[in-house]
Amino acid sequence: QKEVEQDPGPLSVPEGAIVSLNCTYSNSAFQYFMWYRQYSRKGPELLMYTYSSGNKEDGRFTAQVDKSSKYISLFIRDSQPSDSATYLCAMSRAGTALIFGKGTTLSVSS
Amino acid sequence: DVKVTQSSRYLVKRTGEKVFLECVQDMDHENMFWYRQDPGLGLRLIYFSYDVKMKEKGDIPEGYSVSREKKERFSLILESASTNQTSMYLCASSPTRQGTEQYFGPGTRLTVT
């Protein structure tokens, strides 16, 4: 089983939809959870960072971590065409480098 | 504003050439990373560095080396470029050792012919 699994999509939604992006993982020692957004031909940019369990909200974005299920999610409310990008989850435990998911490609149509 | 810059956006090299990819960050971060990104394979860690003159192998170090002579600069070296090293190369820096809150450069698209 891979350490981090992420559905590559593509995921296509109309403008204004609620988007749910997910990753599962196998290592229960992971403590740090991140979401990155990557536009075409650009480097990834950090979107959300969560330590351990719980929810974190930033504007239209909400990150959730469920450590009991080894599952993390990113929700995007009122999605916009400018949200069209590839979303990468990433996670690590203390003292180790980040492990990235392969990314989900999202397309929001106007 | 956080800034990581990479020396080239696009690079074309011939098989067997020695290739240098430069990365500079202005955030005074101790930790820097080199990745390659390929379709279907995602981001794979090549090398990272926790401090000047320190380096650690990542998941795919074969065929690569690195240099960190100054805190702000981390160079990736392809000793003898091969076609299977054609890829997008991404540099990142982070204030934490495990690389949480990584800030990425724009990437270098390297083609080896």
Tab-separated table of C-alpha atoms in Angstrom:
chain	number	residue	atom	x	y	z
A	1	GLN	CA	0.000	0.000	0.000
A	2	LYS	CA	1.355	3.426	-0.926
A	3	GLU	CA	1.965	5.823	1.947
A	4	VAL	CA	-0.200	8.560	0.439
A	5	GLU	CA	-2.968	8.001	-2.091
A	6	GLN	CA	-4.780	10.713	-4.003
A	7	ASP	CA	-7.289	10.328	-6.823
A	8	PRO	CA	-5.754	12.052	-9.889
A	9	GLY	CA	-9.123	13.063	-11.338
A	10	PRO	CA	-9.695	15.055	-13.435
A	11	LEU	CA	-12.531	16.610	-11.495
A	12	SER	CA	-14.812	18.990	-13.408
A	13	VAL	CA	-17.372	21.173	-11.638
A	14	PRO	CA	-19.477	24.238	-12.527
A	15	GLU	CA	-18.692	27.606	-11.000
A	16	GLY	CA	-20.178	27.969	-7.531
A	17	ALA	CA	-20.038	24.253	-6.683
A	18	ILE	CA	-18.589	22.879	-3.457
A	19	VAL	CA	-15.483	20.834	-4.200
A	20	SER	CA	-14.155	18.027	-2.034
A	21	LEU	CA	-10.585	16.804	-2.534
A	22	ASN	CA	-9.275	13.859	-0.547
A	23	CYS	CA	-6.177	11.889	0.383
A	24	THR	CA	-5.745	8.704	2.351
A	25	TYR	CA	-2.577	7.582	4.047
A	26	SER	CA	-1.234	4.488	5.721
A	27	ASN	CA	1.302	5.799	8.261
A	28	SER	CA	-0.437	6.576	11.557
A	29	ALA	CA	2.657	8.528	12.700
A	30	PHE	CA	1.965	11.410	10.311
A	31	GLN	CA	1.318	14.611	12.243
A	32	TYR	CA	1.703	17.435	9.729
A	33	PHE	CA	-0.763	17.796	6.871
A	34	MET	CA	-0.649	20.256	4.018
A	35	TRP	CA	-2.456	21.159	0.834
A	36	TYR	CA	-0.664	22.766	-2.083
A	37	ARG	CA	-2.135	24.309	-5.227
A	38	GLN	CA	-0.212	24.161	-8.479
A	39	TYR	CA	-1.177	26.105	-11.559
A	40	SER	CA	-0.014	24.887	-14.948
A	41	ARG	CA	3.728	25.481	-15.531
A	42	LYS	CA	4.186	26.942	-12.044
A	43	GLY	CA	5.626	25.694	-8.752
A	44	PRO	CA	3.252	24.477	-5.995
A	45	GLU	CA	2.097	27.077	-3.466
A	46	LEU	CA	1.143	26.295	0.107
A	47	LEU	CA	-2.599	26.623	0.622
A	48	MET	CA	-3.354	25.100	4.023
A	49	TYR	CA	-1.296	23.625	6.869
A	50	THR	CA	-2.736	21.591	9.742
A	51	TYR	CA	-0.973	20.012	12.669
A	52	SER	CA	-2.552	16.795	13.983
A	53	SER	CA	-6.351	16.444	13.832
A	54	GLY	CA	-9.203	18.835	13.328
A	55	ASN	CA	-10.412	21.480	10.940
A	56	LYS	CA	-8.891	24.677	9.667
A	57	GLU	CA	-10.692	27.328	7.674
A	58	ASP	CA	-9.281	30.096	5.479
A	59	GLY	CA	-11.795	32.016	3.409
A	60	ARG	CA	-13.450	29.616	0.963
A	61	PHE	CA	-11.065	26.788	1.893
A	62	THR	CA	-11.468	24.276	4.734
A	63	ALA	CA	-8.967	21.549	5.555
A	64	GLN	CA	-10.024	18.540	7.609
A	65	VAL	CA	-7.897	15.818	9.162
A	66	ASP	CA	-9.398	12.578	10.442
A	67	LYS	CA	-6.507	10.637	11.967
A	68	SER	CA	-8.708	7.727	13.074
A	69	SER	CA	-9.632	7.077	9.432
A	70	LYS	CA	-6.245	8.229	8.050
A	71	TYR	CA	-8.067	10.601	5.744
A	72	ILE	CA	-7.641	14.269	4.933
A	73	SER	CA	-9.876	16.546	2.903
A	74	LEU	CA	-9.850	19.979	1.346
A	75	PHE	CA	-13.192	21.668	0.720
A	76	ILE	CA	-13.565	24.625	-1.603
A	77	ARG	CA	-16.813	26.597	-1.296
A	78	ASP	CA	-18.229	28.741	-4.086
A	79	SER	CA	-15.612	27.449	-6.511
A	80	GLN	CA	-14.283	29.871	-9.134
A	81	PRO	CA	-12.612	29.338	-12.524
A	82	SER	CA	-9.419	30.677	-10.902
A	83	ASP	CA	-9.472	27.588	-8.630
A	84	SER	CA	-8.718	25.418	-11.675
A	85	ALA	CA	-5.369	23.834	-10.816
A	86	THR	CA	-3.788	20.661	-9.513
A	87	TYR	CA	-4.119	20.170	-5.754
A	88	LEU	CA	-1.438	18.203	-3.931
A	89	CYS	CA	-1.748	16.821	-0.441
A	90	ALA	CA	1.426	16.383	1.604
A	91	MET	CA	2.192	15.006	5.027
A	92	SER	CA	5.043	14.084	7.332
A	93	ARG	CA	5.990	13.027	10.819
A	94	ALA	CA	8.564	14.703	13.047
A	95	GLY	CA	12.077	14.542	11.649
A	96	THR	CA	11.179	13.250	8.195
A	97	ALA	CA	10.718	14.900	4.834
A	98	LEU	CA	7.298	15.583	3.320
A	99	ILE	CA	5.562	12.913	1.299
A	100	PHE	CA	3.347	14.241	-1.468
A	101	GLY	CA	0.273	12.768	-3.093
A	102	LYS	CA	0.309	12.716	-6.895
A	103	GLY	CA	-2.244	15.481	-7.158
A	104	THR	CA	-5.861	15.930	-8.261
A	105	THR	CA	-6.564	18.090	-11.300
A	106	LEU	CA	-9.580	20.359	-10.823
A	107	SER	CA	-11.387	22.249	-13.565
A	108	VAL	CA	-14.062	24.831	-12.684
A	109	SER	CA	-16.146	25.982	-15.624
A	110	SER	CA	-17.938	29.332	-15.793
B	1	ASP	CA	7.136	38.409	0.386
B	2	VAL	CA	8.588	34.927	0.254
B	3	LYS	CA	10.799	34.321	-2.755
B	4	VAL	CA	12.479	31.280	-4.245
B	5	THR	CA	14.061	31.756	-7.641
B	6	GLN	CA	15.521	29.243	-10.060
B	7	SER	CA	18.155	30.125	-12.612
B	8	SER	CA	16.290	28.981	-15.734
B	9	ARG	CA	12.657	28.286	-16.651
B	10	TYR	CA	13.567	26.157	-19.656
B	11	LEU	CA	16.812	24.345	-20.438
B	12	VAL	CA	17.827	22.033	-23.273
B	13	LYS	CA	20.983	19.953	-22.875
B	14	ARG	CA	22.643	17.095	-24.712
B	15	THR	CA	23.214	13.602	-23.348
B	16	GLY	CA	26.450	13.424	-21.364
B	17	GLU	CA	26.632	17.131	-20.536
B	18	LYS	CA	27.129	18.305	-16.956
B	19	VAL	CA	24.136	20.396	-15.937
B	20	PHE	CA	23.849	22.904	-13.105
B	21	LEU	CA	20.483	24.025	-11.739
B	22	GLU	CA	20.632	26.924	-9.325
B	23	CYS	CA	18.157	27.872	-6.608
B	24	VAL	CA	18.217	30.961	-4.402
B	25	GLN	CA	15.906	31.843	-1.498
B	26	ASP	CA	15.680	35.137	0.345
B	27	MET	CA	13.848	33.945	3.472
B	28	ASP	CA	16.900	32.946	5.533
B	29	HIS	CA	15.623	29.343	5.670
B	30	GLU	CA	18.060	26.664	6.750
B	31	ASN	CA	16.266	23.877	4.896
B	32	MET	CA	16.230	23.493	1.131
B	33	PHE	CA	14.987	20.729	-1.158
B	34	TRP	CA	15.236	19.558	-4.762
B	35	TYR	CA	12.405	17.599	-6.393
B	36	ARG	CA	11.583	16.357	-9.830
B	37	GLN	CA	8.002	16.185	-11.035
B	38	ASP	CA	6.841	13.795	-13.729
B	39	PRO	CA	3.324	13.003	-14.986
B	40	GLY	CA	1.845	10.080	-13.102
B	41	LEU	CA	4.732	9.968	-10.631
B	42	GLY	CA	4.171	13.199	-8.733
B	43	LEU	CA	6.859	15.016	-6.790
B	44	ARG	CA	9.904	12.946	-5.890
B	45	LEU	CA	12.590	14.151	-3.521
B	46	ILE	CA	16.118	14.077	-4.937
B	47	TYR	CA	18.230	15.724	-2.229
B	48	PHE	CA	17.770	18.058	0.694
B	49	SER	CA	19.968	20.154	2.929
B	50	TYR	CA	19.527	21.179	6.554
B	51	ASP	CA	22.417	23.606	6.681
B	52	VAL	CA	25.338	24.979	4.731
B	53	LYS	CA	27.568	22.172	3.471
B	54	MET	CA	25.095	19.575	4.743
B	55	LYS	CA	23.211	17.309	2.375
B	56	GLU	CA	20.979	14.273	2.636
B	57	LYS	CA	19.823	11.882	-0.065
B	58	GLY	CA	16.160	11.781	-0.871
B	59	ASP	CA	14.250	9.029	-2.643
B	60	ILE	CA	15.963	9.238	-6.059
B	61	PRO	CA	19.517	10.614	-5.712
B	62	GLU	CA	21.136	8.438	-8.395
B	63	GLY	CA	22.702	10.504	-11.162
B	64	TYR	CA	22.494	13.730	-9.159
B	65	SER	CA	24.640	15.622	-6.672
B	66	VAL	CA	24.129	18.895	-4.806
B	67	SER	CA	26.111	21.799	-3.441
B	68	ARG	CA	25.240	24.198	-0.627
B	69	GLU	CA	28.099	26.635	-0.115
B	70	LYS	CA	25.899	29.483	1.135
B	71	LYS	CA	22.684	29.415	3.146
B	72	GLU	CA	20.596	31.034	0.450
B	73	ARG	CA	21.824	28.941	-2.489
B	74	PHE	CA	21.269	25.259	-3.248
B	75	SER	CA	22.511	23.810	-6.522
B	76	LEU	CA	21.526	20.559	-8.214
B	77	ILE	CA	24.104	18.958	-10.486
B	78	LEU	CA	23.477	16.347	-13.134
B	79	GLU	CA	26.914	14.794	-13.524
B	80	SER	CA	26.247	13.302	-16.966
B	81	ALA	CA	22.781	14.144	-18.233
B	82	SER	CA	20.676	11.342	-19.661
B	83	THR	CA	17.356	11.377	-21.500
B	84	ASN	CA	15.562	9.861	-18.501
B	85	GLN	CA	16.442	13.001	-16.559
B	86	THR	CA	14.149	15.055	-18.786
B	87	SER	CA	11.716	16.469	-16.234
B	88	MET	CA	10.436	19.481	-14.317
B	89	TYR	CA	12.831	20.305	-11.479
B	90	LEU	CA	11.492	22.161	-8.462
B	91	CYS	CA	13.442	23.743	-5.651
B	92	ALA	CA	11.872	24.542	-2.272
B	93	SER	CA	12.890	26.044	1.037
B	94	SER	CA	11.348	25.691	4.479
B	95	PRO	CA	11.776	27.115	7.969
B	96	THR	CA	11.323	23.601	9.428
B	97	ARG	CA	13.555	20.557	9.151
B	98	GLN	CA	10.798	18.197	8.057
B	99	GLY	CA	9.805	20.626	5.360
B	100	THR	CA	6.402	21.695	6.554
B	101	GLU	CA	5.506	25.027	4.977
B	102	GLN	CA	7.679	24.546	1.938
B	103	TYR	CA	7.950	27.449	-0.499
B	104	PHE	CA	8.613	26.443	-4.075
B	105	GLY	CA	10.367	28.125	-6.947
B	106	PRO	CA	8.773	28.335	-10.408
B	107	GLY	CA	10.548	25.220	-11.674
B	108	THR	CA	13.013	24.453	-14.456
B	109	ARG	CA	11.795	22.388	-17.387
B	110	LEU	CA	14.881	20.411	-18.451
B	111	THR	CA	14.972	18.542	-21.729
B	112	VAL	CA	17.897	16.207	-22.429
B	113	THR	CA	18.286	15.220	-26.073
